[in-house]
CSV table of C-alpha atoms in Angstrom, one decimal:
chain,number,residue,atom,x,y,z
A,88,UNK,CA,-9.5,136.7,99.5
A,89,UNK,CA,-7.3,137.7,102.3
A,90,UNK,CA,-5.6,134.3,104.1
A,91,UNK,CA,-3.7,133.4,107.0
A,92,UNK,CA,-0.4,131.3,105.9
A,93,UNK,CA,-2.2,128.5,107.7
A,94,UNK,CA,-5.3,129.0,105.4
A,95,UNK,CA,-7.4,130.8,107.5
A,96,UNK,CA,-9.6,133.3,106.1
A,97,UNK,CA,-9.1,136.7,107.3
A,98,UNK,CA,-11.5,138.6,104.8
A,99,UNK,CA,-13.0,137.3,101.6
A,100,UNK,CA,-15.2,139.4,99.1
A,101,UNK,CA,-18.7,138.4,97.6
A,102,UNK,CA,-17.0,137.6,94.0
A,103,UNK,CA,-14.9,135.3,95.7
A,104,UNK,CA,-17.2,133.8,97.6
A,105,UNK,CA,-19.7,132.7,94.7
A,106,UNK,CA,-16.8,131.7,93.0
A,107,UNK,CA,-16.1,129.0,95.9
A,108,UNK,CA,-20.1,128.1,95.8
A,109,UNK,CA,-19.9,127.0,91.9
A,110,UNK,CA,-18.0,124.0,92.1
A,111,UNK,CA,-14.4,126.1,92.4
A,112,UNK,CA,-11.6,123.5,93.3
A,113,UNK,CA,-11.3,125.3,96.6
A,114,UNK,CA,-13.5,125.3,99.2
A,115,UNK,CA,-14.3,126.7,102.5
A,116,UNK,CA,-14.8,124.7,105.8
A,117,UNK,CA,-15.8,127.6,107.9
A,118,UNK,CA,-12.8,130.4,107.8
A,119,UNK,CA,-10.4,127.5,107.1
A,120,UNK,CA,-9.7,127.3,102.8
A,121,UNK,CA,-8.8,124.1,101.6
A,122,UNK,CA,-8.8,122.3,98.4
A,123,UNK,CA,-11.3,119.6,97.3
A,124,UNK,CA,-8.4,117.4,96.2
A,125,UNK,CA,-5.4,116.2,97.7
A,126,UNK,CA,-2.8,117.2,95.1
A,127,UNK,CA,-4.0,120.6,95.2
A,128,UNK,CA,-4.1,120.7,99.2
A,129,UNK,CA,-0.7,119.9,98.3
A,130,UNK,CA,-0.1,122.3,96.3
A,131,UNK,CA,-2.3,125.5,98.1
A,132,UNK,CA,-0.3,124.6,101.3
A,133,UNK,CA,3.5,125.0,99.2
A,134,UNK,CA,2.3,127.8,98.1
A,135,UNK,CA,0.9,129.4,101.1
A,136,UNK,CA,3.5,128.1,103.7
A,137,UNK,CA,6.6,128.0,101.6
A,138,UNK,CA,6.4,130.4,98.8
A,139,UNK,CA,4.3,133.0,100.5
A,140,UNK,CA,6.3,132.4,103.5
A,141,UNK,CA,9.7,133.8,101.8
A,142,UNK,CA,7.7,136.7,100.2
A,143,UNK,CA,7.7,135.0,96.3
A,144,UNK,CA,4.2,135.2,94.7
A,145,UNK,CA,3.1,131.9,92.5
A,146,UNK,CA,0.2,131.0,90.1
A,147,UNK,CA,-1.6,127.8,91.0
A,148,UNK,CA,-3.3,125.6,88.3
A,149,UNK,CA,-5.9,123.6,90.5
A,150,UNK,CA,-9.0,121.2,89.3
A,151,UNK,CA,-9.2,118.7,87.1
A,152,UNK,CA,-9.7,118.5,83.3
A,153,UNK,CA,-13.6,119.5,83.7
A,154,UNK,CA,-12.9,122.5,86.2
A,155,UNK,CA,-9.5,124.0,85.8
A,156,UNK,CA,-9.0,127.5,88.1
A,157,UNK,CA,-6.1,129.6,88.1
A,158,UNK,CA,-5.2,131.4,91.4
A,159,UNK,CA,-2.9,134.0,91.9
A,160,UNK,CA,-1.1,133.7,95.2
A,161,UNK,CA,0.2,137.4,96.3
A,162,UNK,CA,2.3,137.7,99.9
A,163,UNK,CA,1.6,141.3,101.3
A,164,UNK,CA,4.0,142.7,103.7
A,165,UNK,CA,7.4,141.4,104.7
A,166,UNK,CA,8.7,137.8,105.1
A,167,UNK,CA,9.1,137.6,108.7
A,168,UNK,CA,7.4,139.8,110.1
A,169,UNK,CA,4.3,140.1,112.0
A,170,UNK,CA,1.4,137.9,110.7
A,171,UNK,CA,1.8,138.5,106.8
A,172,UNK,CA,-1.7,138.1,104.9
A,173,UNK,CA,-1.8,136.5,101.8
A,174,UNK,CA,-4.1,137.4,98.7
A,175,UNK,CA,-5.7,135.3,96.5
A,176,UNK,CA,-6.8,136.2,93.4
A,177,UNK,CA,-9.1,134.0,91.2
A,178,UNK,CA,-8.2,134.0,87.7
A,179,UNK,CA,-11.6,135.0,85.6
A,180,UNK,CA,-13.6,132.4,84.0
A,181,UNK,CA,-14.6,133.9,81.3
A,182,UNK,CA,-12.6,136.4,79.0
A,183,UNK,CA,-15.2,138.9,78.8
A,184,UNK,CA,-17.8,139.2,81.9
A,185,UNK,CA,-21.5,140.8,80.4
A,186,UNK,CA,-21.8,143.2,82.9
A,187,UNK,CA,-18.6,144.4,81.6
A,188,UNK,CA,-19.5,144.7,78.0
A,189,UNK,CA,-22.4,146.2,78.6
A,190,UNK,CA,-20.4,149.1,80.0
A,191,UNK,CA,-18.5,149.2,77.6
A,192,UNK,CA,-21.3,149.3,75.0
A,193,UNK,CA,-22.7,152.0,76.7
A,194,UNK,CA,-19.3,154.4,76.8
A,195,UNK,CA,-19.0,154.0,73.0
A,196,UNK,CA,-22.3,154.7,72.7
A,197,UNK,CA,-23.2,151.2,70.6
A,198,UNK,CA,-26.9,150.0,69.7
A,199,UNK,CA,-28.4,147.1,71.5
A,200,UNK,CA,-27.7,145.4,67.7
A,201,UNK,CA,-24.0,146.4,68.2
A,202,UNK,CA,-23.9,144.9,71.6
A,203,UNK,CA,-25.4,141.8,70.9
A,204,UNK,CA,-22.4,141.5,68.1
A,205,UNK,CA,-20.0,142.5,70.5
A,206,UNK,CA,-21.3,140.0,73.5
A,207,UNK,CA,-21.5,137.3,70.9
A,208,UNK,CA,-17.5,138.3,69.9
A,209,UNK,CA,-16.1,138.3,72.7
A,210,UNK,CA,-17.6,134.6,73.4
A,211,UNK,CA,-15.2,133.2,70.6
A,212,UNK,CA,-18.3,133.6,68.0
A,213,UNK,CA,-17.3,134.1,64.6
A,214,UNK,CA,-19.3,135.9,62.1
A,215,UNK,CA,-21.2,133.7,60.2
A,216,UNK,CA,-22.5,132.1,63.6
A,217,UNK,CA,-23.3,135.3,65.0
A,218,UNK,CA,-25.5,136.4,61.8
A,219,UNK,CA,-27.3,132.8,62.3
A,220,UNK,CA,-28.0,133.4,65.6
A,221,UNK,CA,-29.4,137.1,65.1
A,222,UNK,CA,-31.3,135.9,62.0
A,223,UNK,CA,-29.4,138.3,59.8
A,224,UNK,CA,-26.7,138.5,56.6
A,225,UNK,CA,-23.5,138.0,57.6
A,226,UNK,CA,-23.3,141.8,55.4
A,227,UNK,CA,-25.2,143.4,57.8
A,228,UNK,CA,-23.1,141.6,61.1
A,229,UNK,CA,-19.8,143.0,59.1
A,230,UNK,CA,-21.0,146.3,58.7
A,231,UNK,CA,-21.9,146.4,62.6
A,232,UNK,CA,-17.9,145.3,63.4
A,233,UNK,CA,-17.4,148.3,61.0
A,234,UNK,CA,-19.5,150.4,63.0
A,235,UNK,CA,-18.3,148.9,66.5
A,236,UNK,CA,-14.8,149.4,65.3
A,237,UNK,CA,-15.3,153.0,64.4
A,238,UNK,CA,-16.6,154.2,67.9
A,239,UNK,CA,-13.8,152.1,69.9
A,240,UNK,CA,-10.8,153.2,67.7
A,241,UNK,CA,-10.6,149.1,67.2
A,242,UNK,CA,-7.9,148.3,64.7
A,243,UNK,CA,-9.2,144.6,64.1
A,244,UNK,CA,-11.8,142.4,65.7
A,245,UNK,CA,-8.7,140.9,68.2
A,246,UNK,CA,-8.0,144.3,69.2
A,247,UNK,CA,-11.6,145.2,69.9
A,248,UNK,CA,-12.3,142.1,72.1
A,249,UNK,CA,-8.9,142.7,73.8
A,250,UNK,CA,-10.1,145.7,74.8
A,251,UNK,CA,-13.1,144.3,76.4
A,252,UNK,CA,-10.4,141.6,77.8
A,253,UNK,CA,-9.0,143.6,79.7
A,254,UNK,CA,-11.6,145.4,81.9
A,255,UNK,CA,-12.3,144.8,85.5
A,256,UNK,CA,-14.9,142.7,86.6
A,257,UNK,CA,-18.2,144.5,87.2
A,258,UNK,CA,-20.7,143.0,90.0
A,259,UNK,CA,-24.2,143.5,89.9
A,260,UNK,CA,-26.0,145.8,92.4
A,261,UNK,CA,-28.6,143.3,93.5
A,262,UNK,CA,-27.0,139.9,94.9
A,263,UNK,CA,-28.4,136.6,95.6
A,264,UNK,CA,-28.4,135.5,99.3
């Protein structure tokens, strides 16, 4: 998202947008962005008129204990001059995003078996739960990390969902109006 240092929104994309829709501690109020609470108006407006102001990026932890966003606050061009934008980044809100993994799966060339491990993985599963949940022996869940491992030069089962981590959001072709 692309802001004004008064908050107003100069261009904002369709991830960031459903991410404002579903309950994000920001909101929008026709172009104008504000927050949903009054100590993290507070803080949105430091960081946009202050920080942003003198060119110094910030991290703002917004919400409350049930919703908790991270937002990155990035100044582009130079303090002082002209009408600087400001970015916003939304911190993800999950570590690994499916559309993602199933990218990945499909570059290493997994099985819909090994996905469904990997998927399962990289939403903090651990092995025994994930052979429960895919009605096999935790043998034959092992041997597919094996095999996942193998085909992603994976040193460990960290080191495989860090490399899912790590990818950049994918967005579906077909959105919702």
């Amino acid at each position: 998202m692309l802001l004004t240092e008064e908050a107003q929104v100069v261009h904002i994309n369709h991830l960031a947008r459903v991410e404002l829709e579903e309950g994000h501690p920001l909101e929008l109020d026709g172009r104008q962005l504000q927050a949903r609470q009054a100590s993290d108006e507070l803080q949105l407006r430091d960081a946009l008129n202050g920080a942003a102001r003198r060119g110094r990026r910030g991290l703002l932890k917004l919400g409350g204990p049930e919703q908790i966003a991270m937002v990155s606050v990035v100044p582009l061009g130079q303090p002082g001059v002209g009408e600087p934008s400001i970015a916003l980044i939304f911190g993800k809100r999950q570590v690994c995003e499916e559309l993602s993994v199933q990218a990945f799966a499909r570059v290493h060339r997994l099985t819909t078996a090994e996905t469904r491990v990997l998927t399962a993985l990289c939403a903090g599963a651990r092995v025994r739960e994930v052979a429960e949940r895919n009605g096999v022996e935790t043998s034959t869940v092992r041997s597919q990390i094996s095999s996942i491992r193998a085909k992603t030069g994976a040193q460990s089962i960290a080191a495989l969902v860090r490399q899912v981590a790590v990818l950049p959001p994918l967005v579906g072709a077909l959105r919702m109006n």
